[in-house]
Coordinates of C-alpha atoms in Angstrom, one line a residue:
M1 CA 41.2 -99.4 34.4
R2 CA 42.3 -103.1 34.0
R3 CA 41.2 -103.8 37.6
F4 CA 37.8 -102.2 37.0
L5 CA 37.2 -104.1 33.8
T6 CA 38.4 -107.4 35.4
L7 CA 36.1 -107.0 38.4
L8 CA 33.1 -106.1 36.3
L9 CA 33.6 -109.1 33.9
V10 CA 34.2 -111.6 36.7
G11 CA 31.1 -110.4 38.6
I12 CA 28.9 -110.5 35.5
A13 CA 30.1 -114.0 34.6
M14 CA 29.5 -115.3 38.2
N15 CA 25.9 -114.0 38.2
A16 CA 25.3 -115.4 34.7
M17 CA 26.4 -118.9 35.7
A18 CA 24.1 -118.7 38.7
G19 CA 21.1 -117.9 36.6
T20 CA 18.2 -120.4 36.3
D21 CA 14.7 -120.4 34.7
D22 CA 13.0 -119.6 37.9
Y23 CA 15.6 -117.4 39.6
L24 CA 13.0 -114.8 40.4
N25 CA 10.7 -117.3 42.2
M26 CA 13.3 -119.2 44.3
E27 CA 12.2 -120.3 47.8
P28 CA 14.2 -121.9 50.6
M29 CA 14.5 -125.6 50.3
K30 CA 12.1 -127.5 52.7
L31 CA 12.8 -130.9 54.0
T32 CA 9.7 -133.1 54.3
V33 CA 9.9 -136.3 56.3
P34 CA 7.4 -138.9 55.2
E35 CA 5.2 -140.6 57.7
M36 CA 6.8 -144.0 58.4
K37 CA 4.5 -147.0 58.6
A38 CA 5.7 -150.5 59.4
E39 CA 4.4 -153.0 56.9
L40 CA 5.4 -156.4 55.8
G41 CA 6.2 -156.8 52.1
T42 CA 8.7 -157.4 49.5
V43 CA 10.4 -154.8 47.4
T44 CA 10.6 -156.0 43.8
Y45 CA 11.9 -154.5 40.6
E46 CA 8.3 -154.0 39.4
N47 CA 7.1 -151.9 42.3
Y48 CA 10.3 -149.7 42.8
D49 CA 10.6 -146.6 40.6
L50 CA 14.3 -146.5 39.7
K51 CA 13.8 -143.7 37.1
A52 CA 12.6 -141.4 39.9
L53 CA 16.1 -141.5 41.3
E54 CA 17.9 -140.7 38.1
A55 CA 19.1 -137.1 37.7
P56 CA 18.4 -135.5 34.3
T57 CA 21.6 -135.3 32.3
P58 CA 21.8 -132.8 29.5
K59 CA 22.7 -134.3 26.2
M60 CA 25.3 -132.8 23.9
D61 CA 23.8 -131.4 20.8
F62 CA 25.7 -131.8 17.5
S63 CA 22.7 -131.9 15.2
F64 CA 23.7 -128.9 13.2
F65 CA 21.5 -129.6 10.2
K66 CA 18.5 -131.4 11.9
S67 CA 15.5 -129.2 12.5
K68 CA 13.7 -129.5 15.8
T69 CA 10.7 -127.7 17.2
N70 CA 9.3 -128.2 20.7
P71 CA 5.5 -128.5 20.8
D72 CA 5.0 -126.0 23.6
T73 CA 6.6 -123.0 21.8
K74 CA 4.7 -120.2 20.1
P75 CA 5.9 -118.4 16.9
Y76 CA 7.4 -115.0 17.2
K77 CA 5.8 -112.2 15.2
F78 CA 7.9 -110.3 12.6
M79 CA 9.8 -107.5 14.4
D80 CA 8.1 -108.5 17.7
D81 CA 11.4 -108.0 19.7
M82 CA 12.8 -105.0 17.9
T83 CA 13.7 -102.2 20.3
F84 CA 15.5 -99.8 17.9
V85 CA 17.8 -98.8 20.7
G86 CA 20.7 -99.0 18.2
V87 CA 19.4 -96.0 16.3
P88 CA 19.9 -93.3 19.1
L89 CA 23.3 -94.9 19.8
F90 CA 24.3 -94.5 16.2
V91 CA 23.1 -90.9 16.1
A92 CA 25.0 -90.2 19.3
G93 CA 28.1 -91.3 17.6
I94 CA 27.5 -88.9 14.7
I95 CA 27.0 -86.1 17.2
A96 CA 30.3 -86.9 18.9
K97 CA 32.3 -87.1 15.6
S98 CA 33.6 -83.6 15.9
E99 CA 36.3 -84.8 18.4
K100 CA 38.2 -86.4 15.5
N101 CA 39.7 -83.0 14.6
A102 CA 41.1 -82.5 18.1
F103 CA 44.2 -84.6 17.6
K104 CA 46.3 -84.8 14.5
Q105 CA 49.4 -86.9 14.1
Q106 CA 52.5 -84.7 13.9
T107 CA 56.0 -85.4 12.7
K108 CA 57.5 -84.1 16.0
H109 CA 55.5 -86.2 18.5
S110 CA 54.1 -89.7 18.7
L111 CA 51.3 -91.5 20.5
L112 CA 52.6 -94.4 22.6
T113 CA 50.2 -94.6 25.5
K114 CA 50.8 -96.7 28.6
F115 CA 47.5 -98.5 28.2
K116 CA 47.9 -101.3 25.7
T117 CA 46.0 -104.6 25.6
G118 CA 45.0 -107.1 22.9
I119 CA 42.1 -108.5 25.0
D120 CA 39.6 -106.6 22.8
D121 CA 40.6 -108.7 19.8
Y122 CA 39.1 -111.7 21.7
T123 CA 36.3 -110.3 23.8
Q124 CA 34.5 -109.2 20.6
F125 CA 33.6 -112.9 20.1
F126 CA 32.4 -113.6 23.6
G127 CA 28.7 -113.6 22.7
P128 CA 28.8 -116.3 19.9
A129 CA 31.4 -118.3 21.8
A130 CA 29.1 -118.5 24.9
V131 CA 26.1 -119.4 22.8
V132 CA 27.8 -122.1 20.8
G133 CA 29.4 -123.6 23.9
M134 CA 26.1 -123.8 25.8
K135 CA 24.4 -125.1 22.7
L136 CA 26.9 -127.9 22.2
G137 CA 26.6 -128.8 25.9
G138 CA 22.9 -129.4 25.5
Y139 CA 21.7 -126.2 27.2
E140 CA 18.7 -125.3 25.1
G141 CA 18.1 -121.7 24.1
R142 CA 15.6 -120.0 21.9
S143 CA 16.4 -121.8 18.6
D144 CA 17.6 -125.0 17.1
W145 CA 20.9 -125.2 15.2
P146 CA 19.5 -124.2 11.7
R147 CA 17.5 -121.3 13.0
L148 CA 20.3 -120.1 15.3
L149 CA 22.9 -120.2 12.5
A150 CA 20.5 -118.4 10.1
S151 CA 19.8 -115.7 12.7
A152 CA 23.4 -115.2 13.6
G153 CA 24.5 -115.2 9.9
M154 CA 21.9 -112.7 9.0
G155 CA 22.9 -110.4 11.9
Y156 CA 26.6 -110.5 11.2
G157 CA 26.0 -110.1 7.5
I158 CA 23.9 -106.9 8.0
M159 CA 26.5 -105.6 10.4
A160 CA 29.4 -106.3 8.1
L161 CA 27.6 -104.6 5.2
L162 CA 26.8 -101.4 7.2
V163 CA 30.2 -101.1 8.9
N164 CA 32.3 -101.6 5.8
T165 CA 30.1 -99.4 3.6
I166 CA 30.4 -96.5 6.1
K167 CA 34.1 -97.1 6.9
Y168 CA 35.3 -96.8 3.4
T169 CA 32.9 -94.0 2.5
A170 CA 33.6 -91.8 5.5
K171 CA 37.4 -92.5 5.6
E172 CA 37.8 -91.2 9.2
V173 CA 41.4 -91.3 10.4
R174 CA 42.1 -93.3 13.6
P175 CA 43.4 -91.5 16.7
D176 CA 46.8 -93.2 16.3
G177 CA 47.0 -92.1 12.6
S178 CA 47.5 -95.7 11.4
S179 CA 44.6 -95.8 8.8
A180 CA 41.6 -94.0 7.5
N181 CA 38.8 -96.4 8.5
S182 CA 38.0 -95.5 12.0
W183 CA 34.3 -94.7 12.0
P184 CA 32.4 -96.9 13.0
S185 CA 34.3 -99.4 15.2
G186 CA 34.1 -102.9 13.7
H187 CA 35.3 -104.6 16.9
T188 CA 32.5 -102.9 18.9
A189 CA 29.9 -103.7 16.3
T190 CA 30.9 -107.3 16.2
A191 CA 30.8 -107.5 20.0
F192 CA 27.3 -106.0 20.2
V193 CA 26.0 -108.4 17.5
G194 CA 27.3 -111.3 19.7
A195 CA 25.8 -109.7 22.8
T196 CA 22.4 -109.5 21.1
L197 CA 22.7 -113.1 20.0
L198 CA 23.4 -114.2 23.7
H199 CA 20.6 -111.9 24.9
K200 CA 18.0 -113.4 22.4
E201 CA 19.0 -117.1 22.9
Y202 CA 19.6 -117.3 26.7
G203 CA 19.0 -113.9 28.3
L204 CA 15.3 -113.7 27.3
T205 CA 14.6 -117.4 27.7
R206 CA 16.8 -118.6 30.6
S207 CA 18.3 -115.9 32.8
P208 CA 18.7 -112.1 32.4
W209 CA 22.3 -112.4 33.7
W210 CA 23.3 -113.9 30.4
S211 CA 22.2 -110.6 28.8
V212 CA 24.2 -108.6 31.3
A213 CA 27.2 -110.7 30.7
G214 CA 27.0 -110.2 26.9
Y215 CA 26.4 -106.5 26.9
G216 CA 28.9 -106.0 29.7
V217 CA 31.7 -107.6 27.8
A218 CA 30.6 -105.8 24.6
T219 CA 30.8 -102.5 26.5
A220 CA 34.2 -103.3 27.9
T221 CA 35.4 -104.1 24.3
G222 CA 34.3 -100.7 23.1
V223 CA 36.0 -99.0 26.0
M224 CA 39.3 -100.8 25.4
R225 CA 39.2 -99.7 21.7
V226 CA 39.2 -96.1 22.9
L227 CA 41.8 -96.6 25.6
N228 CA 44.0 -98.4 23.0
N229 CA 43.8 -95.3 20.9
R230 CA 42.4 -97.3 18.0
H231 CA 39.0 -95.5 18.0
W232 CA 37.3 -92.3 19.0
I233 CA 34.2 -92.5 21.3
S234 CA 32.1 -91.6 18.3
D235 CA 33.3 -94.7 16.5
V236 CA 32.4 -96.9 19.5
L237 CA 28.9 -95.4 20.0
S238 CA 28.0 -95.8 16.4
G239 CA 29.5 -99.3 16.3
A240 CA 27.4 -100.4 19.3
G241 CA 24.3 -99.0 17.7
I242 CA 25.0 -100.8 14.4
G243 CA 25.7 -104.1 16.3
I244 CA 22.5 -104.0 18.3
L245 CA 20.3 -103.0 15.3
S246 CA 21.9 -105.7 13.1
G247 CA 21.4 -108.4 15.7
E248 CA 17.8 -107.5 16.2
L249 CA 17.1 -107.3 12.4
G250 CA 18.8 -110.7 11.9
Y251 CA 16.3 -112.3 14.3
A252 CA 13.3 -110.3 13.0
I253 CA 14.0 -111.5 9.4
C254 CA 14.4 -115.2 10.5
D255 CA 11.2 -115.0 12.6
L256 CA 9.5 -114.1 9.3
L257 CA 11.2 -116.8 7.3
F258 CA 11.1 -119.7 9.8
K259 CA 7.8 -118.8 11.5
G260 CA 7.2 -121.5 14.2
K261 CA 9.9 -123.9 13.0
G262 CA 13.0 -124.5 15.0
L263 CA 11.8 -122.8 18.2
L264 CA 12.8 -124.6 21.4
R265 CA 11.9 -122.0 24.1
N266 CA 9.8 -118.8 24.4
D267 CA 10.7 -115.7 26.5
I268 CA 10.4 -115.8 30.3
I269 CA 6.7 -115.5 31.1
G270 CA 5.5 -112.3 32.6
A271 CA 4.5 -108.8 31.5
P272 CA 7.1 -105.9 31.6
S273 CA 6.6 -103.6 34.6
V274 CA 8.6 -100.8 36.2
I275 CA 6.0 -100.7 39.0
D276 CA 6.5 -104.3 40.2
H277 CA 10.2 -104.5 39.5
P278 CA 12.0 -101.1 39.9
S279 CA 15.1 -102.6 41.4
F280 CA 17.8 -102.9 38.7
F281 CA 21.4 -103.7 37.6
S282 CA 22.7 -101.9 34.5
I283 CA 25.6 -101.5 32.2
S284 CA 25.9 -98.1 30.6
M285 CA 28.0 -96.0 28.1
G286 CA 27.8 -92.3 27.5
I287 CA 29.4 -89.0 26.5
G288 CA 30.8 -86.7 29.2
L289 CA 30.4 -83.0 28.8
G290 CA 30.6 -80.0 31.2
T291 CA 33.8 -78.2 32.4
R292 CA 36.5 -79.0 29.8
D293 CA 39.4 -76.7 30.5
L294 CA 42.2 -76.2 33.1
D295 CA 43.9 -72.8 33.1
F296 CA 47.3 -72.9 34.8
N297 CA 48.0 -69.2 34.1
M298 CA 51.7 -69.5 33.4
K299 CA 52.3 -65.8 32.8
E300 CA 53.9 -65.6 36.2
Y301 CA 56.6 -67.9 34.9
G302 CA 57.3 -65.4 32.0
W303 CA 55.3 -67.2 29.4
A304 CA 53.7 -65.0 26.7
D305 CA 50.5 -67.0 26.8
N306 CA 48.6 -68.9 29.6
L307 CA 48.6 -72.7 29.5
N308 CA 44.9 -73.3 29.3
L309 CA 44.4 -77.0 28.6
K310 CA 41.3 -78.0 26.6
F311 CA 39.6 -81.4 26.7
Q312 CA 37.4 -83.3 24.3
A313 CA 34.1 -85.0 25.2
S314 CA 34.7 -87.8 27.6
T315 CA 34.1 -91.5 27.3
A316 CA 32.0 -92.7 30.3
V317 CA 31.2 -96.3 31.2
S318 CA 29.6 -97.6 34.4
A319 CA 28.0 -100.4 36.3
E320 CA 25.1 -99.3 38.4
G321 CA 22.5 -101.0 40.6
A322 CA 19.8 -100.2 43.2
Y323 CA 17.4 -102.1 45.5
F324 CA 13.9 -100.5 45.9
F325 CA 11.9 -100.9 49.1
N326 CA 8.8 -100.0 47.2
P327 CA 8.0 -98.6 43.7
Y328 CA 9.4 -95.2 44.6
I329 CA 12.4 -95.2 46.9
G330 CA 15.6 -97.3 47.0
V331 CA 19.3 -97.4 47.7
G332 CA 22.2 -98.3 45.4
G333 CA 25.5 -97.4 44.0
R334 CA 27.6 -96.8 40.8
L335 CA 31.1 -97.6 39.6
R336 CA 32.2 -95.3 36.8
V337 CA 35.3 -94.7 34.6
K338 CA 35.3 -91.4 32.7
S339 CA 38.2 -90.7 30.4
S340 CA 38.8 -87.2 29.0
P341 CA 41.4 -86.9 26.2
I342 CA 43.3 -83.6 25.8
K343 CA 42.5 -81.4 22.9
G344 CA 45.5 -80.3 20.8
W345 CA 48.9 -81.5 22.0
N346 CA 50.3 -79.1 19.4
K347 CA 50.1 -76.2 21.8
I348 CA 52.2 -77.9 24.4
T349 CA 54.8 -79.2 21.9
D350 CA 55.0 -75.7 20.4
F351 CA 55.9 -74.4 23.8
A352 CA 58.6 -77.1 23.9
W353 CA 60.2 -75.9 20.7
E354 CA 60.1 -72.3 21.9
D355 CA 61.9 -73.5 25.1
V356 CA 64.6 -75.2 23.0
Y357 CA 65.4 -72.0 21.1
S358 CA 65.2 -69.7 24.1
L359 CA 67.4 -71.9 26.2
Y360 CA 70.0 -72.2 23.5
D361 CA 70.1 -68.5 23.3
E362 CA 70.3 -68.1 27.1
I363 CA 73.0 -70.7 27.6
S364 CA 75.2 -70.1 24.6
Q365 CA 74.5 -66.4 23.7
L366 CA 74.3 -67.4 20.0
D367 CA 72.7 -65.5 17.1
E368 CA 70.0 -67.0 14.9
E369 CA 72.5 -68.5 12.4
D370 CA 74.4 -70.3 15.2
L371 CA 71.1 -71.6 16.6
A372 CA 70.3 -73.1 13.3
D373 CA 73.7 -74.8 13.3
I374 CA 73.0 -76.3 16.8
E375 CA 69.6 -77.5 15.7
A376 CA 71.3 -79.4 12.8
T377 CA 73.5 -81.3 15.3
I378 CA 70.5 -82.8 17.1
D379 CA 70.0 -86.3 15.8
D380 CA 66.4 -86.7 17.0
I381 CA 63.9 -85.0 19.2
D382 CA 60.4 -86.5 19.9
F383 CA 57.6 -85.9 22.3
V384 CA 56.0 -89.2 23.4
I385 CA 52.4 -89.1 24.6
E386 CA 52.2 -91.9 27.3
S387 CA 48.8 -90.9 28.6
D388 CA 46.6 -88.7 26.5
H389 CA 43.6 -89.1 28.8
L390 CA 42.8 -87.5 32.2
S391 CA 40.8 -90.4 33.6
E392 CA 38.5 -90.5 36.6
F393 CA 37.6 -93.6 38.6
A394 CA 34.6 -92.9 40.8
V395 CA 32.6 -95.0 43.4
D396 CA 29.2 -93.5 44.5
L397 CA 26.5 -94.6 46.9
G398 CA 23.1 -93.0 47.7
A399 CA 19.4 -92.8 47.3
Y400 CA 17.5 -93.7 44.1
F401 CA 14.0 -92.5 43.2
N402 CA 11.4 -94.0 40.7
L403 CA 8.2 -92.4 39.5
P404 CA 6.2 -94.9 37.3
L405 CA 4.3 -93.3 34.4
S406 CA 2.8 -96.6 33.3
D407 CA 3.6 -100.3 33.4
R408 CA 6.4 -99.7 30.9
F409 CA 7.7 -96.2 31.4
A410 CA 9.2 -94.5 34.5
L411 CA 11.1 -91.4 35.4
G412 CA 14.1 -91.9 37.7
S413 CA 16.4 -89.7 39.8
K414 CA 19.2 -90.2 42.4
L415 CA 21.3 -88.4 45.0
L416 CA 24.8 -89.8 45.3
F417 CA 27.9 -89.2 47.4
G418 CA 31.2 -90.8 46.4
R419 CA 35.0 -90.8 46.0
S420 CA 36.9 -89.6 42.9
I421 CA 40.4 -90.9 41.9
M422 CA 42.4 -89.5 38.9
Q423 CA 44.9 -91.0 36.6
E424 CA 47.5 -88.5 35.2
L425 CA 48.1 -87.0 31.8
S426 CA 51.7 -87.6 30.7
L427 CA 54.0 -86.3 27.9
N428 CA 57.6 -87.5 27.8
A429 CA 60.4 -86.0 25.8
K430 CA 63.2 -87.9 24.0
I431 CA 66.3 -86.2 22.5
S432 CA 69.6 -87.5 21.2
G433 CA 72.7 -85.8 19.8
K434 CA 76.3 -84.7 20.8
E435 CA 77.3 -82.8 23.9
Y436 CA 79.3 -79.5 23.5
K437 CA 82.7 -78.9 24.9
E438 CA 84.5 -75.6 25.4
G439 CA 86.1 -74.5 22.1
D440 CA 83.8 -76.4 19.8
K441 CA 82.3 -74.7 16.9
P442 CA 78.5 -74.6 17.0
D443 CA 78.1 -76.9 14.1
Q444 CA 81.0 -79.2 14.9
P445 CA 80.5 -80.7 18.4
T446 CA 83.2 -83.2 19.5
G447 CA 81.7 -84.4 22.8
N448 CA 80.1 -87.7 23.6
D449 CA 76.8 -88.9 22.3
Y450 CA 73.8 -88.6 24.6
D451 CA 70.3 -90.1 24.4
L452 CA 67.8 -88.8 27.0
E453 CA 64.2 -89.4 27.9
W454 CA 62.4 -87.5 30.7
D455 CA 59.0 -86.5 32.1
Y456 CA 58.4 -83.4 30.1
F457 CA 54.8 -82.6 31.0
T458 CA 52.3 -84.2 33.5
V459 CA 49.0 -83.2 34.9
D460 CA 47.3 -85.0 37.8
G461 CA 44.4 -84.5 40.2
N462 CA 44.0 -85.3 43.9
K463 CA 41.6 -87.8 45.4
T464 CA 38.5 -86.0 46.6
W465 CA 34.8 -86.4 47.5
K466 CA 32.1 -85.7 45.0
F467 CA 28.3 -85.3 44.7
G468 CA 26.0 -86.5 41.9
T469 CA 22.5 -86.6 40.7
G470 CA 20.7 -87.3 37.5
L471 CA 17.5 -87.9 35.6
S472 CA 16.5 -91.0 33.6
L473 CA 13.7 -92.4 31.4
T474 CA 13.2 -96.1 31.6
Y475 CA 11.4 -98.3 29.1
A476 CA 10.6 -101.8 30.1
Y477 CA 10.2 -103.8 26.9
K478 CA 10.3 -107.4 28.3
K479 CA 9.9 -109.0 31.6
N480 CA 12.9 -108.0 33.7
F481 CA 14.5 -106.1 30.8
S482 CA 14.6 -102.4 30.1
W483 CA 16.5 -99.7 28.2
K484 CA 17.2 -96.4 29.9
V485 CA 18.4 -93.0 28.6
F486 CA 19.9 -90.8 31.3
L487 CA 21.6 -87.4 32.0
D488 CA 23.8 -87.5 35.1
Y489 CA 25.4 -84.5 36.8
D490 CA 28.4 -84.7 39.1
V491 CA 30.4 -82.0 40.8
A492 CA 33.8 -82.1 42.6
R493 CA 36.4 -79.6 43.7
K494 CA 39.8 -80.9 42.9
T495 CA 43.4 -79.7 43.1
Y496 CA 45.2 -80.2 39.8
T497 CA 49.0 -80.2 39.7
M498 CA 51.1 -79.6 36.6
N499 CA 54.8 -80.4 36.3
Y500 CA 56.6 -78.9 33.3
N501 CA 60.3 -79.9 32.9
Y502 CA 61.4 -77.9 29.9
G503 CA 65.2 -78.2 30.1
G504 CA 65.8 -81.8 30.8
Y505 CA 68.3 -82.2 28.0
L506 CA 70.6 -79.2 28.7
Y507 CA 72.5 -80.9 31.4
A508 CA 73.7 -83.5 28.9
M509 CA 74.1 -81.1 25.9
F510 CA 76.1 -78.4 27.8
P511 CA 78.0 -80.3 30.5
S512 CA 80.6 -77.6 31.0
A513 CA 77.9 -74.9 31.7
F514 CA 76.6 -76.9 34.7
E515 CA 79.8 -78.2 36.2
N516 CA 79.1 -76.3 39.5
V517 CA 75.4 -77.0 39.6
T518 CA 73.9 -79.9 41.5
E519 CA 71.3 -82.2 39.9
Q520 CA 68.6 -81.0 42.3
E521 CA 69.4 -77.3 41.6
Y522 CA 69.3 -78.0 37.9
K523 CA 65.9 -79.7 38.3
D524 CA 64.5 -76.9 40.4
Y525 CA 65.5 -74.3 37.9
F526 CA 64.2 -75.9 34.8
T527 CA 61.0 -77.4 36.3
A528 CA 57.8 -75.4 36.6
T529 CA 55.2 -76.7 39.1
K530 CA 51.8 -75.2 39.4
S531 CA 48.7 -76.3 41.4
I532 CA 45.2 -74.9 40.9
K533 CA 41.9 -75.6 42.6
K534 CA 38.9 -75.9 40.4
T535 CA 35.3 -77.0 40.8
M536 CA 34.6 -79.4 37.9
H537 CA 31.1 -79.8 36.7
S538 CA 30.4 -83.0 34.6
F539 CA 27.4 -84.0 32.6
V540 CA 27.1 -87.5 31.1
L541 CA 24.5 -88.3 28.5
G542 CA 24.1 -92.0 27.7
A543 CA 22.1 -95.2 27.5
S544 CA 21.9 -98.2 29.8
F545 CA 20.8 -101.8 29.4
S546 CA 19.2 -103.0 32.6
I547 CA 17.7 -106.1 34.2
N548 CA 14.9 -105.5 36.7
F549 CA 14.2 -107.7 39.6

């Protein structure tokens, strides 16, 4: 996941830095040799244009309170740039809110996942940092300082009001159980306000790659909030919707207040068209649905119930692009990360406690009263969730299709073939207490202390090939910019392997009982391994921000 995000951010940043005003109309440089004519004369200061040799140098801009308006800019109309794409994103978050009940913090297990990063605390401010940095360096954007600060302040103010009002009214508990202010995600909303700021100031007026950089980093911020177990996917979707909507409203209100004052540049000239520019690069986020269970059928191991794992709706984020040979047919590819959190760890940990009691009974031949005494001698037992997501990393290549409905709207489809790689689901067990020696009373052990941790439960999937298709509706709202809603379908047949080591502590608790048993024999006896083959059908419903070229 870290590699994917790093590669995505570096690629976006490199393209953004390469952007220029006329990047779409670049032609190969031509060297013209002037006709040389021998003439007598004298070169003087008066007839030699020194200024023509001077390269333009951008001047640093620190005029925070001085208003400036370029004469060749036209005023924006009120709500002229509103796309309202934030509304369906916010609604999608509401639809996905049901997942919050799938995990509840318990006293006998804890959530300490392997994925942990603090980068999202900083990437949420990428948008404003980029805008301020370029502005200070003299790289003119849409607005002068007063208008820019007013638009940004208005956008962040609207976002803060909406996020905090909803947070402390809804009181949704975070996945890690740390607080009851999960929905919507403030980090994600902050990141998307900043992305909209960068999009308005430099993406629309200078190069679309600035917009891709802003929304790409904002999307990565939201994904990291989910992987850090600080937010549900519903929190991130609603946060993104609020952020985009707030940023657009901030600019719309300031367009009404400032009118033509403080404008330095207008949008890139040209009418939006999905006919002339069907080629695209996009950043997307969506909800994964489809097959959401794995039944390992453990009755053959003597279990009373099958182990049928259930999964919540997935978080799906991707970078996708395609080059079209004409308005209808093209080739391209997609990088996607889809993370499916397990639904209800309680069932697995309940099996664990049943195993503890049954194995006590099997090893020690004790009655229920004695078993209670043994339980009292255990200092601590905990089940540590190190990875609560079954994650898929996929790379796809194939054909893309486009059917223009008008200059602004188009239907799209694709046929993809790719490779799928899985990251395992992992639950560890920790137990501490005193070992038993022959002659000890059940409630009075005299042996040495032990403190163990082992892989209690893991599920992994093999690498395999996959097929995919999908439908999309594209709306081009500016030159080279569009929003897209899509429904993708992928299918892959995988082998899933479960390892369940339910007696990892007995070797230390009852050393005398296993004196003549090797470590490998012990492991083989107390480890259940089961592999199943299953065809997994996946649907991803989401939205994309695209640049068209």
